[in-house]
């Protein structure tokens, strides 16, 4: 490798990283993930430099051509990235418009792709680096290409394992190996036609339909096998209502992606790359999975020629969800647009209505169909005759029956089959049973009378014959009764189960010996597929047997007929028994409380949570729901009944199991289903328990889904103190948590919080209330399940902020975006039906408003507007949509058209479209030359006339407007006023005036409820009809709520917290919530823990003259009251004995911490104190002020020792360890630059001065007082030696904190944006260690005396004894990593959002947080690592 290449990469990388940090600091909506891009480039540069160093050190090492190509490509990409980030046109815009012109040029997806690209570059170079180092040590010439190929293969397999996969859904799976194919000389013409289609795909979709028993699945299996033989099979998925993982579409896309990955190494690589880029999509909706893992890879891959591939989908009618069926059919159409592969999809199903309608929506040019009923009867009967002959030919020699059966008998069987292949198959299996005489059995069939009763009559007669022979052909009524009872228990369970079970699993569930189950099934091979081993699932030969046994009309012998409701009740009881006896805590022995369920492999899961217990966990509530309602109390749905005991004893174990099974969203639905079954007039204790469990699981669904054992940790620890679930499982709380502060007393109105990972710009409920849609700043629309909060799908298409969304009458979703487009979606399926451009040019009409004034005879409006309007839309009563376009003009769009109307009010420029009143009147805000010229208008689109100007003289103070379907307009003003304008009466009423400003405002769909969110984090609700106000929540969250949407039933509201990138679902029917347990309601402004951890000082916003001093061990509290104005600064002495406080009244107080008594007052100018610091040895107290003075006091004598004068506004004061030197950072007058002064305290002499200091710098003085470290304004960290007066520098990036080790050999720095700590040798200035993932920001940093730990604001971090090249993360003791409390490197306790404030303190395992309750405290065991988890 040329030396210049590494140098070029280093130079360009540094420039690109610098540009990225510029974006991060200046662009207000910049994504946090751009920091990872900067870090990846920075790390790649370091790895390349390490390789260059190795090449220079040894002549034995050479660079392969592949590696040379990788590095060259990386340099090209970095140059390309620089060009895209720093074009010249943007520089001109910056000069003209300032920072607001600076816009991050990449989408989130593009940033992720860049990050993955540089990770791959880094991995390749690292692999080469490690290989070459090994070659030097062992003197072995390794083949790097083979190593990389092996590494890539392992990585690809790991990526594929992340996809959901249904092994049994494949046509050739192990459990389907004995299922039949079309025999020779049957279905000849049909199969030839299908194979011809599969080779050419004149139409890419082929639908084969037919009634039950007509052989659809057999045809599909045969076709799949032949396509596989011709190497044109891409994948298969055979649905089955009796097979859990194949009874729905959850694993449909993942399974097909697995199959496609085996077609070609290139296609496998493309699919695996998609998984690595979009891993989160594996748990999202079908549309997102299909787009990323099927269509995306197939579109990108370039195979030789244009190969033909087919996907075979059987029994689509057994998919289980009509919505999923509709969606799959729409997704299948997308294969027509593939250019690199000729893809076809074969679908077989019954002709159910949802499928027929779905195909009607697909253009005929895209699909062809064939109904098996259209095949001439004589052809079908011929094929059935061939099948019968083949089966009888097979047994004739074995039974020595040369001329049996006769041609007449065969023809009779064909006629009786009524073109149902399943009839023929069942008859054959019945007759050829080796335990019976085949001639006798055939005679039984033929001697039975032909039965009238529809298409299934003859089949039902065969089923009756099979069961009679198996169960009634014995001596004695008692034996018959015993066999029939056993049949109902075993076979009745099989046909009632929601998923297939093996003989052993069924025996475990029923609490029977396996031998008894096998005995019950022994004579039923004619109707059941019974495998040879007891671990394979038992399957029905055909679904028609299920329908027969459960129908009293078809199965007329009550000894065989299964009472479905009774069987569901019995299976419910069996499920409860299986869970109560088997489930336990940490069943799969996860290594840490934060371990994800993915750490458990399937073999371990099946061993620790047996198959019958998995079934019980998944389906116990479904069985109870289908049991007879009048039997539920007897089954345990009552106070102190079986279900009540389950919640008291096994609920958390069940949640853990459901997380391991990946079914947490289903668990939410199960508890909701149980709630609906409860009799609200009785069983009050059980109802309270179930409701508490519902709140518990909703509040913690996402957490337990990601970390099962947090059900016993965070979920319990932070549950309300009166939670029934919490109090039932107090003994399950972590033993390593020995202290935690009081939590809320009861569940509040907030049902759950959902993290969307991006700013929310618009919200809406679907018309049926089933879904929540959230429009995001980056252009995505996320569709969430309103019941569970789980992500259903992501609608992608917009490239800018989604401004407004609204649901149409037909359920479609319309959205407009700042990208200038209007899109119409089918939200559940994710189909983008239409896209229209609304980005009309903003222009100033030369025509004056006089013409409009003449035509309206009422209003004169200004027509100019300096900026484009924010697009919005509103559905009108006619079903048409009013659209505010970017040019400020209103246009009408009819959903039947592909274009917008001309402007309906061409002379009114609109800045806001607020909505539409019931009579079709639009409420808008016109824009004028200035704010005073704006008007609030009611416009009639039908007459194109202005109906009314709302006479309101404070329009410039209006913050938010909401429109009610009850002809009311709500106006929220900046001064806290909330007004209602009654359109019919043309009058105003006032709801109130509040000491805050509205952030969000929204009516319920029926207009009866008004919800408002306020800047002080309050949420208020008004019942407009009853004139009743409710305070939903009044909190002290630092981040206010903003957007609001109300559900159609008026019971829930979804409210966003934009800056936290979350939404919350609230129960607005509860009214006022006051559930805090005795804690002060005042919001804590700041907290300070004493150096020895004995005391905690807090100050609140509401009473800023008071300091509360808490003893952390005794919980005693002193209230320090002597200040008469706001307390500005506080500081503890190193020995905890004194607390110094500075107030805006100009006083500094010294308090005795043990008594709370104040000493004499030290004076400064009022409102002047900006810093207050004790020296490390406690000999001095320094105060800094706005005028640039630093006063040094003796805290014992309370006398002023000296005064140093710096520039102005003292920002930072840092003492040396011995207190003899003090460094002062102050602002240079009238500039945004900062200076640094280093003083000798005793001699009062200036030792060093510079005006080149970064405003965010942290200062560190070495222990020997020879060096001072700070960040310069132009980038590098400067180390200045005061003795030899020499500067050295290190490129550390954006610096947050810095510290010297006790021996001065190491310097620790925390990176502001990289969330990491780096250690540097003070001798060589080379980096020696890195600790990654330090969340939140490290703003306090020091070495422990023994030098083995770093003491930070997030806890103690161990210094790893590894070199920089390994980048090892190593932690010990307790620390915080953003949303987790860590013990060493192990995730132990997840922190809720309200506990993640950066304002926190810690000492010796005790952490104090500023949260919504005021203060939160967590104390962890000390004295060594936690040996294991309970």
PDB file of N, CA and C in Angstrom, residues 738-790:
ATOM      1  N   UNK A 738     -30.468  -2.738  46.923  1.00  0.00           N
ATOM      2  CA  UNK A 738     -30.768  -2.646  48.356  1.00  0.00           C
ATOM      3  C   UNK A 738     -31.425  -1.335  48.759  1.00  0.00           C
ATOM      4  N   UNK A 739     -31.644  -0.449  47.819  1.00  0.00           N
ATOM      5  CA  UNK A 739     -32.281   0.822  48.153  1.00  0.00           C
ATOM      6  C   UNK A 739     -32.922   1.410  46.902  1.00  0.00           C
ATOM      7  N   UNK A 740     -34.162   1.797  47.020  1.00  0.00           N
ATOM      8  CA  UNK A 740     -34.778   2.573  45.946  1.00  0.00           C
ATOM      9  C   UNK A 740     -35.869   3.449  46.536  1.00  0.00           C
ATOM     10  N   UNK A 741     -36.017   4.616  45.931  1.00  0.00           N
ATOM     11  CA  UNK A 741     -36.899   5.625  46.486  1.00  0.00           C
ATOM     12  C   UNK A 741     -38.358   5.280  46.206  1.00  0.00           C
ATOM     13  N   UNK A 742     -39.213   6.041  46.830  1.00  0.00           N
ATOM     14  CA  UNK A 742     -40.637   5.833  46.669  1.00  0.00           C
ATOM     15  C   UNK A 742     -41.058   6.089  45.227  1.00  0.00           C
ATOM     16  N   UNK A 743     -41.972   5.247  44.751  1.00  0.00           N
ATOM     17  CA  UNK A 743     -42.477   5.396  43.389  1.00  0.00           C
ATOM     18  C   UNK A 743     -43.911   5.900  43.449  1.00  0.00           C
ATOM     19  N   UNK A 744     -44.542   6.038  42.301  1.00  0.00           N
ATOM     20  CA  UNK A 744     -45.936   6.442  42.279  1.00  0.00           C
ATOM     21  C   UNK A 744     -46.787   5.436  43.032  1.00  0.00           C
ATOM     22  N   UNK A 745     -47.899   5.937  43.571  1.00  0.00           N
ATOM     23  CA  UNK A 745     -48.728   5.076  44.409  1.00  0.00           C
ATOM     24  C   UNK A 745     -49.636   4.165  43.579  1.00  0.00           C
ATOM     25  N   UNK A 746     -50.199   4.716  42.516  1.00  0.00           N
ATOM     26  CA  UNK A 746     -51.111   3.942  41.666  1.00  0.00           C
ATOM     27  C   UNK A 746     -50.739   4.155  40.208  1.00  0.00           C
ATOM     28  N   UNK A 747     -51.284   3.298  39.367  1.00  0.00           N
ATOM     29  CA  UNK A 747     -51.113   3.502  37.935  1.00  0.00           C
ATOM     30  C   UNK A 747     -51.772   4.811  37.536  1.00  0.00           C
ATOM     31  N   UNK A 748     -51.082   5.596  36.737  1.00  0.00           N
ATOM     32  CA  UNK A 748     -51.637   6.858  36.287  1.00  0.00           C
ATOM     33  C   UNK A 748     -52.440   6.701  35.019  1.00  0.00           C
ATOM     34  N   UNK A 749     -52.727   7.826  34.402  1.00  0.00           N
ATOM     35  CA  UNK A 749     -53.520   7.814  33.178  1.00  0.00           C
ATOM     36  C   UNK A 749     -52.709   7.377  31.972  1.00  0.00           C
ATOM     37  N   UNK A 750     -51.390   7.473  32.049  1.00  0.00           N
ATOM     38  CA  UNK A 750     -50.547   7.060  30.927  1.00  0.00           C
ATOM     39  C   UNK A 750     -50.473   5.536  30.896  1.00  0.00           C
ATOM     40  N   UNK A 751     -51.024   4.961  29.822  1.00  0.00           N
ATOM     41  CA  UNK A 751     -51.086   3.501  29.725  1.00  0.00           C
ATOM     42  C   UNK A 751     -49.750   2.916  29.292  1.00  0.00           C
ATOM     43  N   UNK A 752     -49.134   3.524  28.294  1.00  0.00           N
ATOM     44  CA  UNK A 752     -47.830   3.042  27.854  1.00  0.00           C
ATOM     45  C   UNK A 752     -47.110   4.102  27.045  1.00  0.00           C
ATOM     46  N   UNK A 753     -45.791   3.952  27.000  1.00  0.00           N
ATOM     47  CA  UNK A 753     -44.924   4.830  26.232  1.00  0.00           C
ATOM     48  C   UNK A 753     -44.279   4.018  25.119  1.00  0.00           C
ATOM     49  N   UNK A 754     -44.312   4.560  23.898  1.00  0.00           N
ATOM     50  CA  UNK A 754     -43.757   3.872  22.734  1.00  0.00           C
ATOM     51  C   UNK A 754     -42.650   4.724  22.142  1.00  0.00           C
ATOM     52  N   UNK A 755     -41.472   4.148  22.020  1.00  0.00           N
ATOM     53  CA  UNK A 755     -40.327   4.868  21.457  1.00  0.00           C
ATOM     54  C   UNK A 755     -40.345   4.734  19.940  1.00  0.00           C
ATOM     55  N   UNK A 756     -40.406   5.891  19.253  1.00  0.00           N
ATOM     56  CA  UNK A 756     -40.421   5.881  17.788  1.00  0.00           C
ATOM     57  C   UNK A 756     -39.065   6.219  17.192  1.00  0.00           C
ATOM     58  N   UNK A 757     -38.101   6.628  18.036  1.00  0.00           N
ATOM     59  CA  UNK A 757     -36.721   6.873  17.619  1.00  0.00           C
ATOM     60  C   UNK A 757     -36.606   8.045  16.630  1.00  0.00           C
ATOM     61  N   UNK A 758     -37.604   8.877  16.542  1.00  0.00           N
ATOM     62  CA  UNK A 758     -37.549  10.028  15.649  1.00  0.00           C
ATOM     63  C   UNK A 758     -38.616  11.029  16.068  1.00  0.00           C
ATOM     64  N   UNK A 759     -38.400  12.289  15.719  1.00  0.00           N
ATOM     65  CA  UNK A 759     -39.355  13.332  16.055  1.00  0.00           C
ATOM     66  C   UNK A 759     -40.688  13.086  15.366  1.00  0.00           C
ATOM     67  N   UNK A 760     -41.762  13.280  16.139  1.00  0.00           N
ATOM     68  CA  UNK A 760     -43.110  13.106  15.623  1.00  0.00           C
ATOM     69  C   UNK A 760     -43.631  14.457  15.147  1.00  0.00           C
ATOM     70  N   UNK A 761     -44.193  14.497  13.938  1.00  0.00           N
ATOM     71  CA  UNK A 761     -44.694  15.757  13.383  1.00  0.00           C
ATOM     72  C   UNK A 761     -46.206  15.772  13.215  1.00  0.00           C
ATOM     73  N   UNK A 762     -46.859  14.611  13.250  1.00  0.00           N
ATOM     74  CA  UNK A 762     -48.314  14.556  13.141  1.00  0.00           C
ATOM     75  C   UNK A 762     -48.808  13.241  13.720  1.00  0.00           C
ATOM     76  N   UNK A 763     -50.054  13.254  14.217  1.00  0.00           N
ATOM     77  CA  UNK A 763     -50.637  12.080  14.864  1.00  0.00           C
ATOM     78  C   UNK A 763     -52.088  11.923  14.440  1.00  0.00           C
ATOM     79  N   UNK A 764     -52.572  10.683  14.413  1.00  0.00           N
ATOM     80  CA  UNK A 764     -53.985  10.443  14.126  1.00  0.00           C
ATOM     81  C   UNK A 764     -54.354   9.033  14.574  1.00  0.00           C
ATOM     82  N   UNK A 765     -55.638   8.864  14.927  1.00  0.00           N
ATOM     83  CA  UNK A 765     -56.219   7.552  15.140  1.00  0.00           C
ATOM     84  C   UNK A 765     -56.934   7.127  13.866  1.00  0.00           C
ATOM     85  N   UNK A 766     -56.923   5.826  13.588  1.00  0.00           N
ATOM     86  CA  UNK A 766     -57.723   5.335  12.469  1.00  0.00           C
ATOM     87  C   UNK A 766     -59.203   5.453  12.830  1.00  0.00           C
ATOM     88  N   UNK A 767     -60.056   5.429  11.834  1.00  0.00           N
ATOM     89  CA  UNK A 767     -61.486   5.649  12.049  1.00  0.00           C
ATOM     90  C   UNK A 767     -62.099   4.597  12.967  1.00  0.00           C
ATOM     91  N   UNK A 768     -61.565   3.377  12.953  1.00  0.00           N
ATOM     92  CA  UNK A 768     -62.093   2.326  13.829  1.00  0.00           C
ATOM     93  C   UNK A 768     -61.357   2.243  15.151  1.00  0.00           C
ATOM     94  N   UNK A 769     -60.359   3.094  15.354  1.00  0.00           N
ATOM     95  CA  UNK A 769     -59.630   3.124  16.622  1.00  0.00           C
ATOM     96  C   UNK A 769     -58.632   2.012  16.805  1.00  0.00           C
ATOM     97  N   UNK A 770     -58.444   1.156  15.794  1.00  0.00           N
ATOM     98  CA  UNK A 770     -57.527   0.027  15.946  1.00  0.00           C
ATOM     99  C   UNK A 770     -56.063   0.434  15.821  1.00  0.00           C
ATOM    100  N   UNK A 771     -55.809   1.508  15.098  1.00  0.00           N
ATOM    101  CA  UNK A 771     -54.428   1.880  14.805  1.00  0.00           C
ATOM    102  C   UNK A 771     -54.161   3.336  15.159  1.00  0.00           C
ATOM    103  N   UNK A 772     -52.897   3.596  15.468  1.00  0.00           N
ATOM    104  CA  UNK A 772     -52.381   4.945  15.641  1.00  0.00           C
ATOM    105  C   UNK A 772     -51.374   5.167  14.530  1.00  0.00           C
ATOM    106  N   UNK A 773     -51.465   6.296  13.864  1.00  0.00           N
ATOM    107  CA  UNK A 773     -50.466   6.620  12.840  1.00  0.00           C
ATOM    108  C   UNK A 773     -49.677   7.837  13.314  1.00  0.00           C
ATOM    109  N   UNK A 774     -48.377   7.751  13.177  1.00  0.00           N
ATOM    110  CA  UNK A 774     -47.479   8.837  13.580  1.00  0.00           C
ATOM    111  C   UNK A 774     -46.648   9.247  12.381  1.00  0.00           C
ATOM    112  N   UNK A 775     -46.812  10.496  11.955  1.00  0.00           N
ATOM    113  CA  UNK A 775     -45.976  11.032  10.885  1.00  0.00           C
ATOM    114  C   UNK A 775     -44.701  11.583  11.475  1.00  0.00           C
ATOM    115  N   UNK A 776     -43.579  11.328  10.819  1.00  0.00           N
ATOM    116  CA  UNK A 776     -42.283  11.666  11.383  1.00  0.00           C
ATOM    117  C   UNK A 776     -41.594  12.753  10.574  1.00  0.00           C
ATOM    118  N   UNK A 777     -40.615  13.395  11.206  1.00  0.00           N
ATOM    119  CA  UNK A 777     -39.902  14.500  10.573  1.00  0.00           C
ATOM    120  C   UNK A 777     -39.150  14.057   9.337  1.00  0.00           C
ATOM    121  N   UNK A 778     -38.702  12.819   9.314  1.00  0.00           N
ATOM    122  CA  UNK A 778     -37.923  12.337   8.179  1.00  0.00           C
ATOM    123  C   UNK A 778     -38.790  11.842   7.027  1.00  0.00           C
ATOM    124  N   UNK A 779     -40.103  11.827   7.210  1.00  0.00           N
ATOM    125  CA  UNK A 779     -40.981  11.457   6.118  1.00  0.00           C
ATOM    126  C   UNK A 779     -41.672  10.116   6.271  1.00  0.00           C
ATOM    127  N   UNK A 780     -41.243   9.290   7.217  1.00  0.00           N
ATOM    128  CA  UNK A 780     -41.901   8.006   7.409  1.00  0.00           C
ATOM    129  C   UNK A 780     -43.221   8.197   8.152  1.00  0.00           C
ATOM    130  N   UNK A 781     -44.128   7.240   7.959  1.00  0.00           N
ATOM    131  CA  UNK A 781     -45.364   7.170   8.735  1.00  0.00           C
ATOM    132  C   UNK A 781     -45.380   5.801   9.396  1.00  0.00           C
ATOM    133  N   UNK A 782     -45.460   5.782  10.727  1.00  0.00           N
ATOM    134  CA  UNK A 782     -45.462   4.516  11.445  1.00  0.00           C
ATOM    135  C   UNK A 782     -46.886   4.188  11.881  1.00  0.00           C
ATOM    136  N   UNK A 783     -47.280   2.955  11.591  1.00  0.00           N
ATOM    137  CA  UNK A 783     -48.602   2.450  11.940  1.00  0.00           C
ATOM    138  C   UNK A 783     -48.451   1.531  13.144  1.00  0.00           C
ATOM    139  N   UNK A 784     -49.135   1.884  14.245  1.00  0.00           N
ATOM    140  CA  UNK A 784     -49.010   1.150  15.501  1.00  0.00           C
ATOM    141  C   UNK A 784     -50.338   0.526  15.880  1.00  0.00           C
ATOM    142  N   UNK A 785     -50.270  -0.624  16.513  1.00  0.00           N
ATOM    143  CA  UNK A 785     -51.460  -1.267  17.057  1.00  0.00           C
ATOM    144  C   UNK A 785     -51.875  -0.498  18.306  1.00  0.00           C
ATOM    145  N   UNK A 786     -53.082   0.061  18.318  1.00  0.00           N
ATOM    146  CA  UNK A 786     -53.514   0.885  19.440  1.00  0.00           C
ATOM    147  C   UNK A 786     -53.692   0.073  20.714  1.00  0.00           C
ATOM    148  N   UNK A 787     -53.967  -1.220  20.576  1.00  0.00           N
ATOM    149  CA  UNK A 787     -54.184  -2.056  21.761  1.00  0.00           C
ATOM    150  C   UNK A 787     -52.881  -2.448  22.428  1.00  0.00           C
ATOM    151  N   UNK A 788     -51.832  -2.696  21.630  1.00  0.00           N
ATOM    152  CA  UNK A 788     -50.581  -3.189  22.197  1.00  0.00           C
ATOM    153  C   UNK A 788     -49.438  -2.189  22.120  1.00  0.00           C
ATOM    154  N   UNK A 789     -49.547  -1.198  21.245  1.00  0.00           N
ATOM    155  CA  UNK A 789     -48.438  -0.272  21.030  1.00  0.00           C
ATOM    156  C   UNK A 789     -47.371  -0.826  20.105  1.00  0.00           C
ATOM    157  N   UNK A 790     -47.553  -2.046  19.621  1.00  0.00           N
ATOM    158  CA  UNK A 790     -46.551  -2.678  18.757  1.00  0.00           C
ATOM    159  C   UNK A 790     -46.578  -2.054  17.370  1.00  0.00           C
TER     160      UNK A 790
END
